[in-house]
């Protein structure tokens, strides 16, 4: 997994998955990515610690690029570039 620097504001859509448990953050992210055009960036905020494993695997399997991920203070943020 290659991560590239992305400014915090460099996203085309944001998804708030705070408070949702597995598998809901992943399902909502998949639906949101389906709405975006190829090359656009989705930023997801989640609180489920399992989202780290889930989103890494999802990006690899679906062909999307996980540009960046951050974890801190119980929040997990991910930036995906749609394939």
Short mmCIF file of N, CA, C and O in Angstrom, two decimals:
data_model
loop_
_atom_site.label_atom_id
_atom_site.label_comp_id
_atom_site.label_asym_id
_atom_site.label_seq_id
_atom_site.Cartn_x
_atom_site.Cartn_y
_atom_site.Cartn_z
N UNK A 1 0.85 -1.18 0.00
CA UNK A 1 0.00 0.00 0.00
C UNK A 1 0.89 1.24 0.00
O UNK A 1 1.69 1.43 0.89
N UNK A 2 0.75 2.05 -1.01
CA UNK A 2 1.51 3.29 -1.10
C UNK A 2 0.62 4.44 -0.68
O UNK A 2 -0.48 4.59 -1.17
N UNK A 3 1.13 5.24 0.26
CA UNK A 3 0.37 6.40 0.70
C UNK A 3 1.05 7.65 0.16
O UNK A 3 2.27 7.75 0.17
N UNK A 4 0.26 8.57 -0.33
CA UNK A 4 0.76 9.81 -0.88
C UNK A 4 0.23 10.95 -0.03
O UNK A 4 -0.88 10.88 0.48
N UNK A 5 1.02 12.02 0.14
CA UNK A 5 0.52 13.15 0.92
C UNK A 5 -0.67 13.80 0.24
O UNK A 5 -0.68 14.01 -0.96
N UNK A 6 -1.69 14.08 1.04
CA UNK A 6 -2.91 14.72 0.54
C UNK A 6 -3.30 15.80 1.54
O UNK A 6 -3.43 15.52 2.72
N UNK A 7 -3.49 17.03 1.08
CA UNK A 7 -3.96 18.06 2.02
C UNK A 7 -5.31 17.67 2.59
O UNK A 7 -6.11 17.00 1.94
N UNK A 8 -5.59 18.10 3.82
CA UNK A 8 -6.83 17.74 4.49
C UNK A 8 -8.07 18.13 3.67
O UNK A 8 -9.09 17.47 3.76
N UNK A 9 -7.99 19.18 2.89
CA UNK A 9 -9.16 19.66 2.16
C UNK A 9 -9.26 19.09 0.75
O UNK A 9 -10.19 19.41 0.04
N UNK A 10 -8.32 18.26 0.35
CA UNK A 10 -8.30 17.74 -1.02
C UNK A 10 -9.20 16.52 -1.16
O UNK A 10 -8.76 15.42 -1.33
N UNK A 11 -10.52 16.76 -1.06
CA UNK A 11 -11.46 15.66 -1.28
C UNK A 11 -12.68 16.19 -2.02
O UNK A 11 -13.02 17.37 -1.93
N UNK A 12 -13.30 15.30 -2.76
CA UNK A 12 -14.49 15.66 -3.53
C UNK A 12 -15.76 15.35 -2.77
O UNK A 12 -16.81 15.92 -3.06
N UNK A 13 -15.67 14.44 -1.80
CA UNK A 13 -16.83 14.07 -0.98
C UNK A 13 -16.33 13.60 0.38
O UNK A 13 -15.21 13.12 0.51
N UNK A 14 -17.18 13.79 1.38
CA UNK A 14 -16.87 13.34 2.74
C UNK A 14 -17.98 12.44 3.24
O UNK A 14 -19.15 12.66 2.94
N UNK A 15 -17.58 11.42 4.00
CA UNK A 15 -18.54 10.51 4.60
C UNK A 15 -18.30 10.44 6.09
O UNK A 15 -17.19 10.17 6.53
N UNK A 16 -19.33 10.71 6.87
CA UNK A 16 -19.26 10.63 8.32
C UNK A 16 -19.82 9.28 8.75
O UNK A 16 -21.03 9.06 8.70
N UNK A 17 -18.93 8.36 9.16
CA UNK A 17 -19.34 7.04 9.63
C UNK A 17 -19.09 6.91 11.13
O UNK A 17 -18.97 5.80 11.65
N UNK A 18 -19.04 8.03 11.83
CA UNK A 18 -18.80 8.05 13.28
C UNK A 18 -19.96 7.35 13.98
O UNK A 18 -21.12 7.62 13.70
N UNK A 19 -19.61 6.45 14.88
CA UNK A 19 -20.61 5.74 15.67
C UNK A 19 -21.14 4.48 15.02
O UNK A 19 -21.89 3.73 15.63
N UNK A 20 -20.76 4.23 13.77
CA UNK A 20 -21.23 3.03 13.08
C UNK A 20 -20.25 1.89 13.29
O UNK A 20 -19.04 2.08 13.28
N UNK A 21 -20.79 0.69 13.48
CA UNK A 21 -19.96 -0.50 13.68
C UNK A 21 -19.86 -1.28 12.37
O UNK A 21 -20.71 -1.15 11.49
N UNK A 22 -18.84 -2.09 12.29
CA UNK A 22 -18.62 -2.97 11.15
C UNK A 22 -19.88 -3.78 10.86
O UNK A 22 -20.50 -4.26 11.80
N UNK A 23 -20.27 -3.89 9.64
CA UNK A 23 -19.63 -3.48 8.38
C UNK A 23 -20.17 -2.17 7.81
O UNK A 23 -19.89 -1.84 6.67
N UNK A 24 -20.93 -1.42 8.58
CA UNK A 24 -21.59 -0.22 8.04
C UNK A 24 -20.63 0.85 7.48
O UNK A 24 -20.91 1.40 6.41
N UNK A 25 -19.51 1.18 8.15
CA UNK A 25 -18.62 2.19 7.54
C UNK A 25 -18.15 1.78 6.14
O UNK A 25 -18.13 2.59 5.23
N UNK A 26 -17.82 0.51 6.00
CA UNK A 26 -17.36 0.01 4.71
C UNK A 26 -18.47 0.04 3.67
O UNK A 26 -18.27 0.47 2.53
N UNK A 27 -19.65 -0.40 4.05
CA UNK A 27 -20.78 -0.39 3.10
C UNK A 27 -21.14 1.02 2.66
O UNK A 27 -21.38 1.27 1.47
N UNK A 28 -21.16 1.95 3.59
CA UNK A 28 -21.49 3.34 3.24
C UNK A 28 -20.40 3.95 2.36
O UNK A 28 -20.70 4.71 1.44
N UNK A 29 -19.14 3.62 2.64
CA UNK A 29 -18.04 4.12 1.81
C UNK A 29 -18.14 3.57 0.39
O UNK A 29 -17.94 4.30 -0.59
N UNK A 30 -18.47 2.29 0.27
CA UNK A 30 -18.62 1.68 -1.05
C UNK A 30 -19.73 2.38 -1.84
O UNK A 30 -19.56 2.70 -3.02
N UNK A 31 -20.86 2.64 -1.20
CA UNK A 31 -21.96 3.33 -1.87
C UNK A 31 -21.56 4.73 -2.29
O UNK A 31 -21.91 5.19 -3.40
N UNK A 32 -20.86 5.44 -1.43
CA UNK A 32 -20.43 6.81 -1.76
C UNK A 32 -19.43 6.80 -2.90
O UNK A 32 -19.49 7.66 -3.80
N UNK A 33 -18.49 5.86 -2.89
CA UNK A 33 -17.52 5.77 -3.99
C UNK A 33 -18.22 5.47 -5.31
O UNK A 33 -17.79 5.95 -6.37
N UNK A 34 -19.28 4.68 -5.27
CA UNK A 34 -20.04 4.38 -6.49
C UNK A 34 -20.63 5.63 -7.12
O UNK A 34 -20.83 5.68 -8.33
N UNK A 35 -20.90 6.65 -6.32
CA UNK A 35 -21.47 7.90 -6.81
C UNK A 35 -20.43 8.84 -7.41
O UNK A 35 -20.77 9.78 -8.11
N UNK A 36 -19.16 8.60 -7.10
CA UNK A 36 -18.09 9.48 -7.56
C UNK A 36 -17.56 9.04 -8.92
O UNK A 36 -17.66 7.88 -9.29
N UNK A 37 -16.96 9.99 -9.61
CA UNK A 37 -16.30 9.68 -10.89
C UNK A 37 -14.90 9.15 -10.62
O UNK A 37 -14.30 9.42 -9.57
N UNK A 38 -14.38 8.42 -11.55
CA UNK A 38 -13.03 7.89 -11.45
C UNK A 38 -12.04 9.03 -11.21
O UNK A 38 -12.12 10.07 -11.86
N UNK A 39 -11.14 8.83 -10.25
CA UNK A 39 -10.14 9.85 -9.92
C UNK A 39 -10.53 10.79 -8.80
O UNK A 39 -9.69 11.49 -8.26
N UNK A 40 -11.81 10.83 -8.45
CA UNK A 40 -12.24 11.69 -7.36
C UNK A 40 -11.85 11.07 -6.01
O UNK A 40 -11.62 9.87 -5.91
N UNK A 41 -11.79 11.93 -4.99
CA UNK A 41 -11.32 11.52 -3.67
C UNK A 41 -12.45 11.59 -2.66
O UNK A 41 -13.17 12.58 -2.58
N UNK A 42 -12.58 10.51 -1.88
CA UNK A 42 -13.54 10.42 -0.78
C UNK A 42 -12.78 10.38 0.53
O UNK A 42 -11.84 9.61 0.68
N UNK A 43 -13.20 11.22 1.48
CA UNK A 43 -12.64 11.19 2.83
C UNK A 43 -13.69 10.60 3.76
O UNK A 43 -14.83 11.04 3.76
N UNK A 44 -13.29 9.58 4.51
CA UNK A 44 -14.19 8.90 5.44
C UNK A 44 -13.69 9.10 6.86
O UNK A 44 -12.49 8.94 7.13
N UNK A 45 -14.59 9.44 7.78
CA UNK A 45 -14.28 9.51 9.20
C UNK A 45 -15.08 8.43 9.90
O UNK A 45 -16.29 8.34 9.73
N UNK A 46 -14.38 7.59 10.69
CA UNK A 46 -15.02 6.48 11.38
C UNK A 46 -14.50 6.40 12.82
O UNK A 46 -13.47 6.99 13.15
N UNK A 47 -15.21 5.66 13.65
CA UNK A 47 -14.77 5.42 15.03
C UNK A 47 -14.53 3.94 15.30
O UNK A 47 -14.01 3.60 16.35
N UNK A 48 -14.86 3.08 14.37
CA UNK A 48 -14.68 1.64 14.53
C UNK A 48 -13.21 1.27 14.29
O UNK A 48 -12.72 1.45 13.18
N UNK A 49 -12.50 0.75 15.32
CA UNK A 49 -11.10 0.38 15.13
C UNK A 49 -10.90 -0.67 14.04
O UNK A 49 -9.86 -0.70 13.39
N UNK A 50 -11.89 -1.51 13.82
CA UNK A 50 -11.80 -2.52 12.77
C UNK A 50 -11.81 -1.93 11.38
O UNK A 50 -11.49 -2.62 10.41
N UNK A 51 -12.15 -0.66 11.28
CA UNK A 51 -12.18 -0.02 9.96
C UNK A 51 -10.79 0.04 9.34
O UNK A 51 -10.67 0.03 8.11
N UNK A 52 -9.74 0.06 10.15
CA UNK A 52 -8.39 0.10 9.58
C UNK A 52 -8.14 -1.14 8.71
O UNK A 52 -7.72 -1.02 7.57
N UNK A 53 -8.39 -2.29 9.26
CA UNK A 53 -8.21 -3.54 8.51
C UNK A 53 -9.17 -3.59 7.33
O UNK A 53 -8.78 -3.91 6.20
N UNK A 54 -10.43 -3.24 7.58
CA UNK A 54 -11.45 -3.33 6.54
C UNK A 54 -11.15 -2.42 5.36
O UNK A 54 -11.23 -2.84 4.20
N UNK A 55 -10.81 -1.17 5.63
CA UNK A 55 -10.59 -0.22 4.54
C UNK A 55 -9.32 -0.52 3.76
O UNK A 55 -9.26 -0.32 2.55
N UNK A 56 -8.28 -1.00 4.44
CA UNK A 56 -7.06 -1.38 3.71
C UNK A 56 -7.34 -2.51 2.74
O UNK A 56 -6.92 -2.48 1.58
N UNK A 57 -8.05 -3.53 3.22
CA UNK A 57 -8.38 -4.68 2.37
C UNK A 57 -9.31 -4.26 1.24
O UNK A 57 -9.12 -4.67 0.08
N UNK A 58 -10.31 -3.45 1.55
CA UNK A 58 -11.26 -2.99 0.55
C UNK A 58 -10.56 -2.25 -0.58
O UNK A 58 -10.82 -2.50 -1.76
N UNK A 59 -9.66 -1.33 -0.24
CA UNK A 59 -8.96 -0.55 -1.26
C UNK A 59 -8.19 -1.48 -2.19
O UNK A 59 -8.24 -1.34 -3.42
N UNK A 60 -7.50 -2.43 -1.61
CA UNK A 60 -6.69 -3.35 -2.41
C UNK A 60 -7.57 -4.21 -3.31
O UNK A 60 -7.31 -4.35 -4.50
N UNK A 61 -8.64 -4.77 -2.77
CA UNK A 61 -9.51 -5.66 -3.54
C UNK A 61 -10.31 -4.93 -4.60
O UNK A 61 -10.54 -5.45 -5.69
N UNK A 62 -10.75 -3.71 -4.29
CA UNK A 62 -11.60 -2.96 -5.22
C UNK A 62 -10.79 -2.15 -6.24
O UNK A 62 -11.36 -1.62 -7.19
N UNK A 63 -9.48 -2.03 -6.02
CA UNK A 63 -8.64 -1.29 -6.95
C UNK A 63 -8.57 0.20 -6.70
O UNK A 63 -7.97 0.93 -7.48
N UNK A 64 -9.19 0.67 -5.61
CA UNK A 64 -9.09 2.08 -5.25
C UNK A 64 -7.74 2.32 -4.57
O UNK A 64 -7.13 1.40 -4.04
N UNK A 65 -7.31 3.57 -4.54
CA UNK A 65 -6.05 3.92 -3.89
C UNK A 65 -6.34 4.53 -2.52
O UNK A 65 -7.08 5.52 -2.43
N UNK A 66 -5.77 3.94 -1.48
CA UNK A 66 -5.85 4.53 -0.14
C UNK A 66 -4.71 5.54 -0.08
O UNK A 66 -3.55 5.18 0.06
N UNK A 67 -5.06 6.81 -0.25
CA UNK A 67 -4.06 7.86 -0.33
C UNK A 67 -3.43 8.16 1.02
O UNK A 67 -2.24 8.46 1.11
N UNK A 68 -4.25 8.09 2.06
CA UNK A 68 -3.78 8.50 3.38
C UNK A 68 -4.73 7.94 4.42
O UNK A 68 -5.92 7.76 4.17
N UNK A 69 -4.18 7.66 5.60
CA UNK A 69 -5.02 7.32 6.73
C UNK A 69 -4.43 7.93 7.98
O UNK A 69 -3.22 8.08 8.10
N UNK A 70 -5.31 8.33 8.88
CA UNK A 70 -4.91 8.94 10.15
C UNK A 70 -5.72 8.29 11.27
O UNK A 70 -6.88 7.94 11.07
N UNK A 71 -5.09 8.15 12.42
CA UNK A 71 -5.79 7.62 13.60
C UNK A 71 -5.37 8.46 14.80
O UNK A 71 -4.19 8.75 14.98
N UNK A 72 -6.35 8.84 15.60
CA UNK A 72 -6.06 9.60 16.80
C UNK A 72 -7.32 10.02 17.51
O UNK A 72 -8.33 10.30 16.87
N UNK A 73 -7.26 10.00 18.82
CA UNK A 73 -8.38 10.43 19.66
C UNK A 73 -9.66 9.67 19.34
O UNK A 73 -10.76 10.24 19.35
N UNK A 74 -9.52 8.38 19.01
CA UNK A 74 -10.69 7.56 18.74
C UNK A 74 -11.31 7.75 17.38
O UNK A 74 -12.36 7.18 17.08
N UNK A 75 -10.69 8.56 16.53
CA UNK A 75 -11.19 8.79 15.17
C UNK A 75 -10.21 8.22 14.16
O UNK A 75 -8.99 8.28 14.35
N UNK A 76 -10.76 7.68 13.10
CA UNK A 76 -9.97 7.14 12.00
C UNK A 76 -10.43 7.84 10.73
O UNK A 76 -11.63 7.92 10.46
N UNK A 77 -9.46 8.37 9.97
CA UNK A 77 -9.80 9.09 8.73
C UNK A 77 -9.04 8.44 7.58
O UNK A 77 -7.87 8.10 7.71
N UNK A 78 -9.75 8.33 6.47
CA UNK A 78 -9.20 7.68 5.27
C UNK A 78 -9.52 8.52 4.05
O UNK A 78 -10.61 9.06 3.94
N UNK A 79 -8.56 8.60 3.15
CA UNK A 79 -8.75 9.27 1.87
C UNK A 79 -8.57 8.24 0.77
O UNK A 79 -7.50 7.63 0.66
N UNK A 80 -9.60 8.04 -0.03
CA UNK A 80 -9.58 7.09 -1.12
C UNK A 80 -9.69 7.83 -2.46
O UNK A 80 -10.52 8.72 -2.61
N UNK A 81 -8.86 7.41 -3.43
CA UNK A 81 -9.04 7.89 -4.79
C UNK A 81 -9.73 6.77 -5.55
O UNK A 81 -9.25 5.63 -5.60
N UNK A 82 -10.88 7.10 -6.13
CA UNK A 82 -11.66 6.09 -6.84
C UNK A 82 -10.93 5.62 -8.09
O UNK A 82 -10.37 6.42 -8.84
N UNK A 83 -10.94 4.32 -8.29
CA UNK A 83 -10.29 3.72 -9.47
C UNK A 83 -11.02 4.14 -10.74
O UNK A 83 -12.16 4.50 -10.74
#
